[in-house]
Amino acid sequence: ELKVEQNPLFLSMQEGKNYTIYCNYSTTSDRLYWYRQDPGKSLESLFVLLSNGAVKQEGRLMASLDTKARLSTLHITAAVHDLSATYFCAVLNFGNEKLTFGTGTRLTIIP
Amino acid sequence: KAGVTQTPRYLIKTRGQQVTLSCSPISGHRSVSWYQQTPGQGLQFLFEYFSETQRNKGNFPGRFSGRQFSNSRSEMNVSTLELGDSALYLCASSSDLGTIYEQYFGPGTRLTVT
């Protein structure tokens, strides 16, 4: 059974600092997704990573995928308050097209 | 293009009752997936429908069921509600074309069981 682990679970960081969220998964897949969720809201798609070595950037967020290490990272550069949210990674199970989500990382940016 | 819509947005039910939630996917999308989100268990996959057929199922009891109509709209039903069914239920649609398989999520239905 596919397992997806994220760390850290909680992250409190100061504005202007850099940090990385890690997403490890247990079985082979080359479809990895990052979502953002604001409190009480639904999931907003951030990145879709489709192959080994894929890197995508949007504003202060950059995501990468290493399928050999079964690891994806979400890097935050020069954090701003608007980035406060919970971030989820999700991995696609081939064969049943089921998304398995990580536990989420609750990010709080402190002024 | 309109996004995924879910109705109702909020619902309060009593233990033992049943509930039906509705999801309308993005126009042209034929795949609809349902997820349950709780603080304790996180986001868990319930089931997926494609062209009116259940294609995949998660590890939930038979009290949870669903269906999909010919216009791709989907409903989810929970019978004999338990307190633990209180959750945010999210529906996601996908075009199922190509290889990206990106899922777009609706706003969710927040179900409270008392």
Coordinates of C-alpha atoms in Angstrom, one line a residue:
Chain A
E1 CA 0.0 0.0 0.0
L2 CA 1.3 3.4 -1.0
K3 CA 2.3 5.6 2.0
V4 CA 3.1 9.3 1.8
E5 CA 4.9 11.1 4.6
Q6 CA 5.4 14.8 4.9
N7 CA 7.6 16.7 7.2
P8 CA 7.5 18.8 9.1
L9 CA 3.9 18.7 10.2
F10 CA 4.0 22.2 11.6
L11 CA 6.3 25.0 10.5
S12 CA 6.5 28.4 11.9
M13 CA 8.9 30.7 10.1
Q14 CA 9.7 34.4 10.0
E15 CA 9.0 36.5 7.0
G16 CA 11.9 36.7 4.6
K17 CA 13.3 33.3 5.5
N18 CA 13.7 30.2 3.3
Y19 CA 12.5 26.7 4.2
T20 CA 11.7 23.4 2.6
I21 CA 8.9 20.9 3.1
Y22 CA 9.7 17.3 2.3
C23 CA 7.4 14.6 0.9
N24 CA 8.5 10.9 0.8
Y25 CA 6.5 8.1 -0.7
S26 CA 6.8 4.4 -0.5
T27 CA 6.2 2.9 -4.0
T28 CA 7.0 3.8 -7.5
S29 CA 5.2 6.7 -9.0
D30 CA 6.0 9.6 -11.3
R31 CA 3.0 11.7 -10.7
L32 CA 3.2 14.0 -7.7
Y33 CA 1.0 16.9 -6.9
W34 CA 1.2 19.8 -4.4
Y35 CA -1.9 21.5 -3.1
R36 CA -2.5 24.4 -0.8
Q37 CA -5.4 24.6 1.6
D38 CA -6.5 27.7 3.5
P39 CA -8.5 27.2 6.7
G40 CA -12.0 26.1 6.0
K41 CA -11.4 26.1 2.3
S42 CA -10.8 23.5 -0.4
L43 CA -7.6 22.4 -2.1
E44 CA -5.9 24.6 -4.6
S45 CA -3.6 22.9 -7.1
L46 CA -0.1 24.3 -7.0
F47 CA 2.2 22.0 -9.0
V48 CA 2.0 18.8 -11.0
L49 CA 5.3 17.0 -11.3
L50 CA 5.4 14.4 -14.0
S51 CA 8.9 13.0 -14.3
N52 CA 12.2 12.5 -12.5
G53 CA 14.1 15.7 -12.1
A54 CA 11.0 17.8 -12.7
V55 CA 11.2 21.3 -11.2
K56 CA 8.5 23.9 -11.3
Q57 CA 8.4 27.4 -9.8
E58 CA 5.6 29.8 -9.1
G59 CA 6.5 33.0 -7.3
R60 CA 8.2 32.2 -4.0
L61 CA 7.4 28.4 -4.3
M62 CA 9.5 25.9 -6.1
A63 CA 8.7 22.1 -6.3
S64 CA 11.0 19.3 -7.4
L65 CA 10.7 15.6 -7.8
D66 CA 13.3 12.8 -7.5
T67 CA 11.6 9.6 -8.4
K68 CA 14.6 7.4 -7.6
A69 CA 14.7 8.7 -4.1
R70 CA 10.9 8.8 -4.0
L71 CA 11.2 12.4 -2.7
S72 CA 9.6 15.7 -3.5
T73 CA 10.4 19.0 -2.0
L74 CA 8.5 22.3 -1.8
H75 CA 10.9 25.1 -1.2
I76 CA 9.7 28.5 0.0
T77 CA 11.9 31.5 -0.7
A78 CA 11.7 34.7 1.3
A79 CA 8.4 33.8 2.9
V80 CA 5.6 36.3 3.1
H81 CA 2.5 36.2 5.3
D82 CA 0.2 35.3 2.4
L83 CA 1.9 31.9 2.1
S84 CA 0.5 30.8 5.5
A85 CA -1.6 27.7 4.8
T86 CA -1.5 24.0 4.9
Y87 CA 0.4 22.3 2.1
F88 CA -0.3 18.8 1.0
C89 CA 1.6 16.5 -1.4
A90 CA -0.2 13.7 -3.1
V91 CA 1.0 10.7 -5.1
L92 CA -0.9 9.0 -7.8
N93 CA -1.4 5.2 -7.6
F94 CA -1.0 3.8 -11.1
G95 CA -3.6 1.2 -11.9
N96 CA -6.3 2.7 -9.8
E97 CA -5.8 6.5 -10.3
K98 CA -6.2 7.1 -6.7
L99 CA -4.5 10.0 -5.0
T100 CA -2.8 9.3 -1.7
F101 CA -2.2 12.4 0.3
G102 CA 0.5 13.2 2.8
T103 CA -0.4 14.4 6.3
G104 CA 0.0 18.0 5.4
T105 CA 2.3 20.7 6.6
R106 CA 0.7 23.6 8.4
L107 CA 2.9 26.7 7.6
T108 CA 2.6 29.8 9.6
I109 CA 4.6 32.9 8.6
I110 CA 5.3 35.3 11.4
P111 CA 5.9 39.0 10.7
Chain B
K1 CA -15.1 27.5 -17.3
A2 CA -17.0 27.0 -14.1
G3 CA -15.3 25.0 -11.4
V4 CA -16.4 22.0 -9.4
T5 CA -19.5 22.7 -7.4
Q6 CA -20.8 20.9 -4.3
T7 CA -24.1 21.1 -2.5
P8 CA -24.9 21.6 0.2
R9 CA -22.0 23.5 1.7
Y10 CA -22.9 22.8 5.2
L11 CA -25.1 20.1 6.8
I12 CA -26.0 19.1 10.3
K13 CA -27.4 15.6 10.8
T14 CA -28.2 13.4 13.8
R15 CA -26.7 10.0 14.4
G16 CA -28.6 7.2 12.6
Q17 CA -29.8 9.5 9.8
Q18 CA -28.6 9.3 6.2
V19 CA -27.3 12.1 4.0
T20 CA -26.8 12.7 0.3
L21 CA -24.1 15.0 -1.0
S22 CA -23.9 16.3 -4.6
C23 CA -21.0 17.2 -6.8
S24 CA -21.1 18.7 -10.3
P25 CA -17.7 18.4 -12.1
I26 CA -16.1 20.8 -14.5
S27 CA -17.8 20.6 -17.9
G28 CA -16.3 17.9 -20.0
H29 CA -14.7 16.0 -17.0
R30 CA -15.9 12.5 -16.7
S31 CA -14.0 11.3 -13.6
V32 CA -15.3 12.3 -10.2
S33 CA -13.5 11.3 -7.0
W34 CA -14.6 11.8 -3.4
Y35 CA -12.4 12.3 -0.3
Q36 CA -13.1 12.6 3.4
Q37 CA -11.0 15.1 5.4
T38 CA -10.8 14.9 9.2
P39 CA -8.3 16.4 11.6
G40 CA -7.4 12.9 12.8
Q41 CA -7.2 10.9 9.6
G42 CA -6.3 13.6 7.1
L43 CA -7.5 13.3 3.5
Q44 CA -8.7 9.8 2.7
F45 CA -9.9 8.5 -0.7
L46 CA -13.5 7.3 -0.7
F47 CA -14.2 6.3 -4.3
E48 CA -14.0 7.4 -7.9
Y49 CA -16.6 7.2 -10.7
F50 CA -16.0 7.4 -14.4
S51 CA -18.7 7.2 -17.0
E52 CA -21.3 6.2 -14.4
T53 CA -19.2 3.3 -13.1
Q54 CA -17.3 3.0 -9.9
R55 CA -13.7 2.6 -11.0
N56 CA -11.9 2.7 -7.6
K57 CA -12.8 2.4 -4.0
G58 CA -11.1 3.3 -0.8
N59 CA -11.3 1.5 2.6
F60 CA -14.6 2.7 3.9
P61 CA -17.5 0.7 5.2
G62 CA -20.5 -0.1 3.0
R63 CA -22.5 2.7 4.6
F64 CA -20.6 5.0 2.2
S65 CA -21.9 4.7 -1.4
G66 CA -22.0 6.8 -4.5
R67 CA -23.2 7.0 -8.0
Q68 CA -22.7 9.0 -11.1
F69 CA -25.2 10.1 -13.6
S70 CA -25.0 10.4 -17.4
N71 CA -24.1 14.1 -17.2
S72 CA -21.2 13.2 -14.9
R73 CA -22.7 14.7 -11.8
S74 CA -22.1 12.5 -8.8
E75 CA -23.8 11.9 -5.5
M76 CA -22.4 10.4 -2.3
N77 CA -24.6 8.8 0.3
V78 CA -23.8 7.9 3.9
S79 CA -26.4 5.8 5.7
T80 CA -26.7 5.3 9.5
L81 CA -24.6 8.3 10.3
E82 CA -22.1 8.0 13.1
L83 CA -20.4 10.8 15.1
G84 CA -17.1 9.9 13.4
D85 CA -18.6 10.7 10.0
S86 CA -18.3 14.4 10.8
A87 CA -15.9 15.7 8.2
L88 CA -15.3 17.9 5.2
Y89 CA -16.2 15.9 2.1
L90 CA -14.4 17.0 -1.0
C91 CA -15.2 16.1 -4.5
A92 CA -12.7 16.4 -7.3
S93 CA -13.1 16.1 -11.1
S94 CA -10.6 15.2 -13.7
S95 CA -10.7 15.0 -17.5
D96 CA -9.0 11.6 -17.5
L97 CA -7.4 12.6 -20.8
G98 CA -3.7 12.6 -21.4
T99 CA -1.2 11.7 -18.7
I100 CA -1.4 14.5 -16.2
Y101 CA -4.5 13.4 -14.4
E102 CA -4.8 16.6 -12.5
Q103 CA -7.7 16.7 -10.1
Y104 CA -9.7 19.9 -9.4
F105 CA -11.4 20.1 -6.1
G106 CA -14.7 21.6 -5.2
P107 CA -15.3 23.8 -2.1
G108 CA -16.5 20.8 0.0
T109 CA -19.4 19.9 2.1
R110 CA -18.9 20.2 5.8
L111 CA -21.0 17.5 7.6
T112 CA -21.6 17.7 11.3
V113 CA -23.2 14.6 13.0
T114 CA -24.6 15.2 16.4

